[in-house]
Short mmCIF file of C-alpha atoms in Angstrom, two decimals:
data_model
loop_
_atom_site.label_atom_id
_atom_site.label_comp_id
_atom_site.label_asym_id
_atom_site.label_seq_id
_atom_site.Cartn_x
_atom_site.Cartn_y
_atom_site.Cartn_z
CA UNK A 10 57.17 86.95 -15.18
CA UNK A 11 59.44 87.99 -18.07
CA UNK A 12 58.94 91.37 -16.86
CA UNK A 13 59.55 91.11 -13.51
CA UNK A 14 63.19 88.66 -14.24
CA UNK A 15 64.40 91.36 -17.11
CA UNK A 16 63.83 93.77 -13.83
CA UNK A 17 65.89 91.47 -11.33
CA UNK A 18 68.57 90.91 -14.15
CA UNK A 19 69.21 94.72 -14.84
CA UNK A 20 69.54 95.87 -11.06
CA UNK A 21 72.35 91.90 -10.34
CA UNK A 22 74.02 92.98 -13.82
CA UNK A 23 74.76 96.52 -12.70
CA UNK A 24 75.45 95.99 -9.21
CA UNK A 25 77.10 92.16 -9.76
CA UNK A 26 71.55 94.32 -6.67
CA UNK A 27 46.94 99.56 1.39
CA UNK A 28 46.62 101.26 3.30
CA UNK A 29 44.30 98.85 5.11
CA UNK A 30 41.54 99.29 7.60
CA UNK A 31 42.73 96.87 10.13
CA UNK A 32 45.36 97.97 12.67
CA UNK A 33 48.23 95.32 13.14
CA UNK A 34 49.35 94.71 16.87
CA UNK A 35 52.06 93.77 18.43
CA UNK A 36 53.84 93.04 15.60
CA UNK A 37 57.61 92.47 16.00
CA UNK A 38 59.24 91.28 12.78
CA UNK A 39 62.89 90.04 12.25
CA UNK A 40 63.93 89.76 8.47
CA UNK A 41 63.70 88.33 7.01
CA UNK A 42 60.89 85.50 7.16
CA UNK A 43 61.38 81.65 6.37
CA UNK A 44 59.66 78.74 4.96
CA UNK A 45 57.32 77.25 7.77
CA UNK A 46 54.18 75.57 8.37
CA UNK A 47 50.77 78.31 7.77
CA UNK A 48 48.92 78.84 10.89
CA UNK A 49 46.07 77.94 9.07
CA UNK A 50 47.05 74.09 7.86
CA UNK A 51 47.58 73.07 4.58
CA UNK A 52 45.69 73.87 0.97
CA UNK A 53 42.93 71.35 0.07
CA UNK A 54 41.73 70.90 -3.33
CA UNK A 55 40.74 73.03 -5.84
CA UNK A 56 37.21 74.31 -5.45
CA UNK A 57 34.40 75.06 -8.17
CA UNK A 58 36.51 78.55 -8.83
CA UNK A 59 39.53 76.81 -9.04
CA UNK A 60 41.05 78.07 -5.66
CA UNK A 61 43.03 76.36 -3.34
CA UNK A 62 42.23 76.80 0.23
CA UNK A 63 42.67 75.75 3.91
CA UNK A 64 40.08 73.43 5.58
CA UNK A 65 37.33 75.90 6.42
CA UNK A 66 37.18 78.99 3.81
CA UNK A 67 35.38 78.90 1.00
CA UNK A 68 35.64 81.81 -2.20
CA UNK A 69 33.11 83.46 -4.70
CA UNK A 70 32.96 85.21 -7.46
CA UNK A 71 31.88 89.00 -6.84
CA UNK A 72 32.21 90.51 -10.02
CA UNK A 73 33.96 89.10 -13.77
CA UNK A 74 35.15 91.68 -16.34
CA UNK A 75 33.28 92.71 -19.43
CA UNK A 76 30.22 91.49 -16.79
CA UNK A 77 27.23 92.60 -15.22
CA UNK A 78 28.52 92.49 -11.52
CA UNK A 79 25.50 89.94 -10.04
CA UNK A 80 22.36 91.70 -8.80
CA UNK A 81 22.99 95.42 -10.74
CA UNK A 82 22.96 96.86 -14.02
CA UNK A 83 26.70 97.54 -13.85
CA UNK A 84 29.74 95.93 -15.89
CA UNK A 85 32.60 95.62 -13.93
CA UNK A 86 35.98 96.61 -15.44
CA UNK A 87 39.03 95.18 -17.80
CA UNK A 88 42.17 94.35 -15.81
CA UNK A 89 40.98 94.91 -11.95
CA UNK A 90 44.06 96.05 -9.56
CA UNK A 91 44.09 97.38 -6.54
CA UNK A 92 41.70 97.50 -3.92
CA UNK A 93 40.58 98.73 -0.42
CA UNK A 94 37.67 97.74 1.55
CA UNK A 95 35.21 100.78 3.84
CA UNK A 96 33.06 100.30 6.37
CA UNK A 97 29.44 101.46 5.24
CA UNK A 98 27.19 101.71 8.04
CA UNK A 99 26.55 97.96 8.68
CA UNK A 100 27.74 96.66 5.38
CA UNK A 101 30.88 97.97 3.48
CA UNK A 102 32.32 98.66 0.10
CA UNK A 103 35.10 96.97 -1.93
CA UNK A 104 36.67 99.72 -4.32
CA UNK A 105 38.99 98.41 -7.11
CA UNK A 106 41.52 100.40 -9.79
CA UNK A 107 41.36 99.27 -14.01
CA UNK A 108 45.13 99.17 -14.99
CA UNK A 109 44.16 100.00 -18.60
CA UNK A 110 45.06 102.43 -21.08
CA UNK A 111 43.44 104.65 -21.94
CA UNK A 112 40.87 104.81 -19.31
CA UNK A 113 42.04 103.28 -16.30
CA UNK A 114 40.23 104.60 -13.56
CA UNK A 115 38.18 102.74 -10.80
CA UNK A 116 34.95 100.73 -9.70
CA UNK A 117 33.87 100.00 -6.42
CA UNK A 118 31.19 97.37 -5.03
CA UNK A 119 28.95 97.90 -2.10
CA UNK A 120 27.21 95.33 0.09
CA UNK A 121 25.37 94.90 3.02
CA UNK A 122 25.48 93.73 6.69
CA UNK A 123 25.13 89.70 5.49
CA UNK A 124 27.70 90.09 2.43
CA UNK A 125 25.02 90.90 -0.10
CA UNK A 126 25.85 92.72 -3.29
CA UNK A 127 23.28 95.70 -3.40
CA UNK A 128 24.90 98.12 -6.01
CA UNK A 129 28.15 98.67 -8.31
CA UNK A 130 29.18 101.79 -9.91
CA UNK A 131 32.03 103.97 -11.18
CA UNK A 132 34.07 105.94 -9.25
CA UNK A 133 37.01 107.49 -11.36
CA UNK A 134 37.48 107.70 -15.19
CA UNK A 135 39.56 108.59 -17.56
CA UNK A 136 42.44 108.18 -16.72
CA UNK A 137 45.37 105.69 -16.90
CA UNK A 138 46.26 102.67 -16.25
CA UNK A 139 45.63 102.77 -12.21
CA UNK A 140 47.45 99.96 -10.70
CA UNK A 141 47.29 99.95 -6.89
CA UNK A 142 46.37 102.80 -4.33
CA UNK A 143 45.77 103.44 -0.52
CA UNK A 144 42.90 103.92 1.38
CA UNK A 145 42.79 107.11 3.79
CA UNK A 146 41.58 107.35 7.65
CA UNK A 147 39.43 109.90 5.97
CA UNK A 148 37.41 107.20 3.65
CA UNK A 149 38.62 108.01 0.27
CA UNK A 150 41.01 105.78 -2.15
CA UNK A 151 44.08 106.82 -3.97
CA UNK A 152 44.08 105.52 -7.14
CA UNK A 153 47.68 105.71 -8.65
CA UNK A 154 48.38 106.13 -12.37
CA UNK A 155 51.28 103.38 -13.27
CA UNK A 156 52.40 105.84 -15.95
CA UNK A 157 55.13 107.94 -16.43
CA UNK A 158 54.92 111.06 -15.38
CA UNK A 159 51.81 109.38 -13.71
CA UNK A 160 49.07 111.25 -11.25
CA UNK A 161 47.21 110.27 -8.10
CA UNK A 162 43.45 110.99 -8.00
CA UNK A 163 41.32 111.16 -4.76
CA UNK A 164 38.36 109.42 -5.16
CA UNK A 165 35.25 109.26 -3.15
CA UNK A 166 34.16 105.21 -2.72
CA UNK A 167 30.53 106.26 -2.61
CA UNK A 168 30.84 108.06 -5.63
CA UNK A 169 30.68 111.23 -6.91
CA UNK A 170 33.89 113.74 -7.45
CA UNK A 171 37.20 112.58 -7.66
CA UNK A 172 40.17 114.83 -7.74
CA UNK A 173 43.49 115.25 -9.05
CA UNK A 174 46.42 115.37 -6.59
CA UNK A 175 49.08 117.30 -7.98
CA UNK A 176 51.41 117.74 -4.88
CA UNK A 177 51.72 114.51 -4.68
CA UNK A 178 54.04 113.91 -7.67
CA UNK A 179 54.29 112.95 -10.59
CA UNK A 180 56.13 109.66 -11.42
CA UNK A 181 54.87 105.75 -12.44
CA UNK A 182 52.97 105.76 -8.71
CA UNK A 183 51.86 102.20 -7.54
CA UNK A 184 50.41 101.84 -4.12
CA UNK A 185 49.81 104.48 -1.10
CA UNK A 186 49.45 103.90 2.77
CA UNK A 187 48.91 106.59 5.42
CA UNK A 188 50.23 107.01 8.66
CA UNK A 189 47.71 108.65 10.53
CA UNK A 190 50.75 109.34 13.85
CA UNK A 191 52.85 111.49 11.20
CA UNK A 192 50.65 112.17 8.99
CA UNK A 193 52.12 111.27 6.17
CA UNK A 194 51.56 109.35 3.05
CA UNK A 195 54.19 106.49 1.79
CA UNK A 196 54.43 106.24 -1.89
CA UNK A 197 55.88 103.41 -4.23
CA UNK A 198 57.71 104.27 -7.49
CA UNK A 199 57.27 101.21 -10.23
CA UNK A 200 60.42 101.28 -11.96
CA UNK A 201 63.82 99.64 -11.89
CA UNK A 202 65.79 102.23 -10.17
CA UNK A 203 62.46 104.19 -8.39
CA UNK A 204 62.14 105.64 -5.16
CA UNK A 205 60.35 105.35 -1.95
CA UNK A 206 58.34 108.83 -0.89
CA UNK A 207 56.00 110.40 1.63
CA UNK A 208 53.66 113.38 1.12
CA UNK A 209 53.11 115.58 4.01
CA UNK A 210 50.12 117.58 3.45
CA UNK A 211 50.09 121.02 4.75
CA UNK A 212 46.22 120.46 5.96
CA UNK A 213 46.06 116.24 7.93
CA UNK A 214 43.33 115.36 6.01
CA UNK A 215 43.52 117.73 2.99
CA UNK A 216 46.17 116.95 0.19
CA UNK A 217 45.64 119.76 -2.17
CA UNK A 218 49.35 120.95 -0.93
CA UNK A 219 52.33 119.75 0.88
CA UNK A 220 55.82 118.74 0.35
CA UNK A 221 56.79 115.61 -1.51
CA UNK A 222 60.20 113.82 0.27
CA UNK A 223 62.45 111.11 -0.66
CA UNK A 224 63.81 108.20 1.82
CA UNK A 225 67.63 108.58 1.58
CA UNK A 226 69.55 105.80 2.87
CA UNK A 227 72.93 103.83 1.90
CA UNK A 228 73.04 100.67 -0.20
CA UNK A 229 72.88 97.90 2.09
CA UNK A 230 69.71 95.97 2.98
CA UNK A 231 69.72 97.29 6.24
CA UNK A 232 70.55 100.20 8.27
CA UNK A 233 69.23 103.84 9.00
CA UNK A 234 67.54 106.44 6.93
CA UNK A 235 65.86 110.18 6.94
CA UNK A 236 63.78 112.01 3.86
CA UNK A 237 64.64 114.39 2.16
CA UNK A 238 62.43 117.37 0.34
CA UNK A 239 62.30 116.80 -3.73
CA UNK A 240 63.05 119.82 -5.21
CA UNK A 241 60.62 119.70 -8.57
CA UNK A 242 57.82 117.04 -7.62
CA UNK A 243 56.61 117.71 -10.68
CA UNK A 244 58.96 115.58 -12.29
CA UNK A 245 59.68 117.75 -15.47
CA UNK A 246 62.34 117.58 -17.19
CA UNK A 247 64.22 115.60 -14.08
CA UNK A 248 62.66 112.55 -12.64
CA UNK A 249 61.69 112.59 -8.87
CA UNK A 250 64.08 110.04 -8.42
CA UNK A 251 67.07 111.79 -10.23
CA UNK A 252 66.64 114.74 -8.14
CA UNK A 253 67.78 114.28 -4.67
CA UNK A 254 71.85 112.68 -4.25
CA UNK A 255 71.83 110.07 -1.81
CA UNK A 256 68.23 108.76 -2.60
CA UNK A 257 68.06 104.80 -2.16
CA UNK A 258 66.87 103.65 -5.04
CA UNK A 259 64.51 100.61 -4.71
CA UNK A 260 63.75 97.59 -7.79
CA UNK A 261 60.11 97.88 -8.65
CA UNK A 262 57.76 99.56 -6.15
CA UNK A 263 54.46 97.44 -5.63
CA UNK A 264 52.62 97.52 -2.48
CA UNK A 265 52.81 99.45 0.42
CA UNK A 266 51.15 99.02 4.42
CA UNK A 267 51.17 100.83 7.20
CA UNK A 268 50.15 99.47 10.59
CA UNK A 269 51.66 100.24 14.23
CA UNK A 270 54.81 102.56 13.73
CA UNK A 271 55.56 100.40 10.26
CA UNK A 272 55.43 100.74 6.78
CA UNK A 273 56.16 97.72 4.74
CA UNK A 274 56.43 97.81 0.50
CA UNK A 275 57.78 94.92 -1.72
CA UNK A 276 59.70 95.44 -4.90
CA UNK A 277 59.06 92.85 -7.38
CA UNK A 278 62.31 92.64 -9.33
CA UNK A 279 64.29 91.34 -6.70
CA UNK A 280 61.10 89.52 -4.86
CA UNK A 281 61.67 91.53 -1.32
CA UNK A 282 59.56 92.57 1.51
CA UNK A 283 61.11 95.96 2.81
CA UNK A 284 60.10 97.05 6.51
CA UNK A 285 61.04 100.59 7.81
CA UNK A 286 60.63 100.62 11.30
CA UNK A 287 59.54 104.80 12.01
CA UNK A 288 60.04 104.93 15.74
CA UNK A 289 63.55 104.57 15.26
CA UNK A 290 64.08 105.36 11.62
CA UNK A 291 65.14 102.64 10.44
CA UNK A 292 65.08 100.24 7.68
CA UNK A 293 65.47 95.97 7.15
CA UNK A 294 64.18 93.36 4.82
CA UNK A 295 61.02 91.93 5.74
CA UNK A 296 61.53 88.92 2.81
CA UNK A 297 63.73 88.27 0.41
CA UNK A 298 63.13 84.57 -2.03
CA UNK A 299 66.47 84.18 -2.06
CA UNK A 300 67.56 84.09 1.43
CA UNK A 301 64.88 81.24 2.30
CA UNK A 302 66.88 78.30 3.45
CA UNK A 303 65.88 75.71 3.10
CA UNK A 304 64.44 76.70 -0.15
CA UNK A 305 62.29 76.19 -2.31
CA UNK A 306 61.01 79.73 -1.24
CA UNK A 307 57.07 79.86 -0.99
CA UNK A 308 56.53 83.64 -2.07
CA UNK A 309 58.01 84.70 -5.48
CA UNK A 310 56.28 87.08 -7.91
CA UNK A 311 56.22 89.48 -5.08
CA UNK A 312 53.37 92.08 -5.59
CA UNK A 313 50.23 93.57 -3.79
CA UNK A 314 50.52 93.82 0.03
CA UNK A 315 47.63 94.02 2.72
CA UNK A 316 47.78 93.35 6.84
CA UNK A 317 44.80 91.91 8.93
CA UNK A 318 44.22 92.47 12.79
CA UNK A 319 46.26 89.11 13.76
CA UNK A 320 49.91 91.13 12.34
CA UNK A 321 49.54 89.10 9.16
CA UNK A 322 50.81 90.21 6.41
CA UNK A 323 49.07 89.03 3.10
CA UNK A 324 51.03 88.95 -0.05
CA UNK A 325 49.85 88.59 -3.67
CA UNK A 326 52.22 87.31 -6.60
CA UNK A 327 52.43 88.52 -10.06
CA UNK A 328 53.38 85.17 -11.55
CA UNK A 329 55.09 82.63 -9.19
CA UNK A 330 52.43 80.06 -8.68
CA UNK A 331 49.26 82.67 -8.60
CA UNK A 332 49.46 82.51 -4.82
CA UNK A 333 48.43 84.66 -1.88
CA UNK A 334 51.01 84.04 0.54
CA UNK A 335 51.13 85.12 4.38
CA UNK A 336 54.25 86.12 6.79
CA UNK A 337 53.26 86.13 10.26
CA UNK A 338 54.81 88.22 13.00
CA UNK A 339 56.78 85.31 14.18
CA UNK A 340 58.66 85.39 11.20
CA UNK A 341 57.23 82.56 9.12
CA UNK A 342 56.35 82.46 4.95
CA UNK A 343 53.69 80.41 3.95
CA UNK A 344 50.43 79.53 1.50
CA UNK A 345 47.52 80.82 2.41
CA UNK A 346 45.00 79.88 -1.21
CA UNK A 347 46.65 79.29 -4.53
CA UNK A 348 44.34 79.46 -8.54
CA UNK A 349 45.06 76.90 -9.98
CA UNK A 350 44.18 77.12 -14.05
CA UNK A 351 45.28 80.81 -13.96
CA UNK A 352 49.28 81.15 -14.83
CA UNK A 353 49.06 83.77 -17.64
CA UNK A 354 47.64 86.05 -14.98
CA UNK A 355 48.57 88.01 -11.27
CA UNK A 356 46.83 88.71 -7.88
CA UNK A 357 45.54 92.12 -7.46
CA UNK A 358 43.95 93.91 -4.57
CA UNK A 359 43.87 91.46 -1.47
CA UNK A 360 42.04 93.77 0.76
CA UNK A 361 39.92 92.76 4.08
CA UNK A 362 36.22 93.68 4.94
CA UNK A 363 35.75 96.17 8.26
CA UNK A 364 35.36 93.27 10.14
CA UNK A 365 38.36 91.22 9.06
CA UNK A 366 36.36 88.02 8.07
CA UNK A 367 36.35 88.30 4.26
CA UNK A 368 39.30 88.70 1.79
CA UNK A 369 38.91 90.34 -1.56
CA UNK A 370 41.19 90.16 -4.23
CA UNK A 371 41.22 89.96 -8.26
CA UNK A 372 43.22 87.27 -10.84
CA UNK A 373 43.66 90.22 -12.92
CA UNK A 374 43.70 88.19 -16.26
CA UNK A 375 41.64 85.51 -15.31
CA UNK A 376 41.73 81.98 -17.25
CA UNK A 377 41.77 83.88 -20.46
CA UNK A 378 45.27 85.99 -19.98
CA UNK A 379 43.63 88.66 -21.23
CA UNK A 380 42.49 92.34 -19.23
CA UNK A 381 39.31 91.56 -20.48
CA UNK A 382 39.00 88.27 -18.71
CA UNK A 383 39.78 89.79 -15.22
CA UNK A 384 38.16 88.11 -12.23
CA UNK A 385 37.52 89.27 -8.55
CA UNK A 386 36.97 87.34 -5.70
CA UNK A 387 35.79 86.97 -1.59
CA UNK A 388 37.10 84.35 0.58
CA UNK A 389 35.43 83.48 4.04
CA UNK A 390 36.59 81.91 6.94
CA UNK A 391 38.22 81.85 10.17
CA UNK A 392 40.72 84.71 9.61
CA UNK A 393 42.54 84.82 13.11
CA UNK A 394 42.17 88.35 14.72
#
């Protein structure tokens, strides 16, 4: 929280300013979303894991930090982040970054047709403080490095080799999302003044090489925009996002989702929900807290965003009142589950199974408030589709 406001206050004082497996249709959004009723009812009381929910889900706990994740030998990670769920033959596998460092890197979950934990392992280590990530349509996870100067690393979610991505830049990366119609990856930049990038490999499907490009676009919260190439991705001794005049320059890059000819990212220090709309190139606010009126505004701590089938879009907060919160395609910000007992910590890695009827996500701190007390969770129910 302190972070995040210091954020808001530097970009008001100066200006006095994953990829997931489901496809969204028929999604049509006008920014920005207001307060309204959720589409699934209102929260009930707190369960046994201290987790608000509507009438009908119910949550577990898949896997607690410092842990032996229930039914292996393996102990799940410090400070769980980002996630992504693939679809494993009949069963699937929930993959999640460590944002710690040293050592970072990423662990992953596997279970089987009926939701059944049969393994965990490690996919990715040693390396730094991976935050969120992307999943591609070629089943492997981007974890990003939430570091300056910071890599991503292509990592296989059954194991095995991962590798480093280079061409993709180097800069404090946060999330990914492809967009498997241009080809493209979308990049967030975590900083106060970062960027918002694409990678087009030279290979669809191979990102050894490419070109690295910056959206340019006025200062307004609307309007057009087009990319342009940046010069040095390796970031050394200019930044990325120092390189290219005319680059819009965005408050704290979180998550990023692509579905249907969109690509939607929030930026934390100013709680907003961007949406460029690629057909037509161009761009609009999704959300924004402080244009909810009436207020008070349901979605603050903006963070980690994921889609499901329905055109949902599920957002997590870092802070606010440890909520998941949803904005529907007709416009409308609500609840969807709320921890309760949890303030010290954020929402990590909302991410849904192949089949769109479980939700997995992480408190990152847990009750303690400490990366060591990180908790990840699966909620069930009747997730419209």
């Amino acid at each position: 929280m302190e972070r995040r406001n210091f954020l808001r206050g530097a970009v008001i004082g100066t200006s006095v300013a994953a990829f997931g497996g489901t496809l969204m249709r028929g999604a049509a959004y006008a920014a920005p979303a207001q307060n309204g009723p959720s589409p699934y009812g209102s929260l009930g009381a707190a369960d046994a894991n201290g987790i608000q929910l509507p009438s009908g889900f119910t949550s577990r706990v898949i896997a607690r930090s410092g842990q032996t994740v229930s039914g292996t030998s393996y102990t799940w990670h410090n400070a769980p982040d980002g996630g992504a769920c693939f679809a494993d033959g009949s069963g699937w596998i929930y993959v999640s970054n460590s944002e710690i460092n040293p050592g970072g890197g990423a662990s992953a979950v596997k279970f089987n047709s009926s939701g059944t934990i049969t393994s965990a392992y490690r996919i990715l280590s040693n390396t730094r403080q991976n935050c969120a990530g992307g999943a591609t349509p070629w089943n492997t996870w981007l974890s990003c490095e939430e570091v300056s100067l910071g890599y991503v690393y292509e990592t296989n979610p059954w194991g095995g080799t991962s590798t480093r991505r280079d061409a993709m830049g180097k800069f404090k990366h946060e999330a990914a999302a492809a967009d498997p119609v241009r080809q493209v990856i979308y990049l967030t930049e975590d900083e106060s003044n970062g960027c918002f990038y694409r990678f087009i490999p030279s290979t669809w499907g191979n990102l050894s090489s490419g070109t690295l490009q910056v959206l340019v676009a006025g200062s307004g919260t609307s309007g057009s925009f087009t990319w342009q190439n940046v010069p040095d991705p390796d970031g050394s001794p200019t930044a990325t996002r120092s390189q290219v005049s005319g680059a819009k320059h965005f408050n704290g890059g979180e998550g990023c989702h692509y579905a249907g000819d969109t690509v939607w990212f929030t930026t934390k220090g100013d709680n907003r929900v961007w949406q460029l709309n690629l057909a037509n190139s161009t761009y609009e606010l999704a959300y924004d807290d402080s244009l909810v009126n009436p207020g008070p505004a349901p979605l603050t701590g903006v963070d980690n965003i994921t889609g499901s089938s329905s055109g949902d879009l599920f957002v997590a907060e870092d802070g606010g009142n440890m909520e998941i919160c949803i904005i529907t395609p007709n416009d409308i910000v609500a609840v969807f589950l709320r921890i309760t007992g949890q303030s010290s910590s954020e929402i990590t890695g909302p991410a849904f199974s192949p089949n769109g009827q479980r939700l997995y996500f992480s408190s990152q701190r847990g009750t303690s408030g400490s990366s060591s007390g990180g908790i990840t969770y699966e909620v069930t129910g009747p997730f419209r589709s």
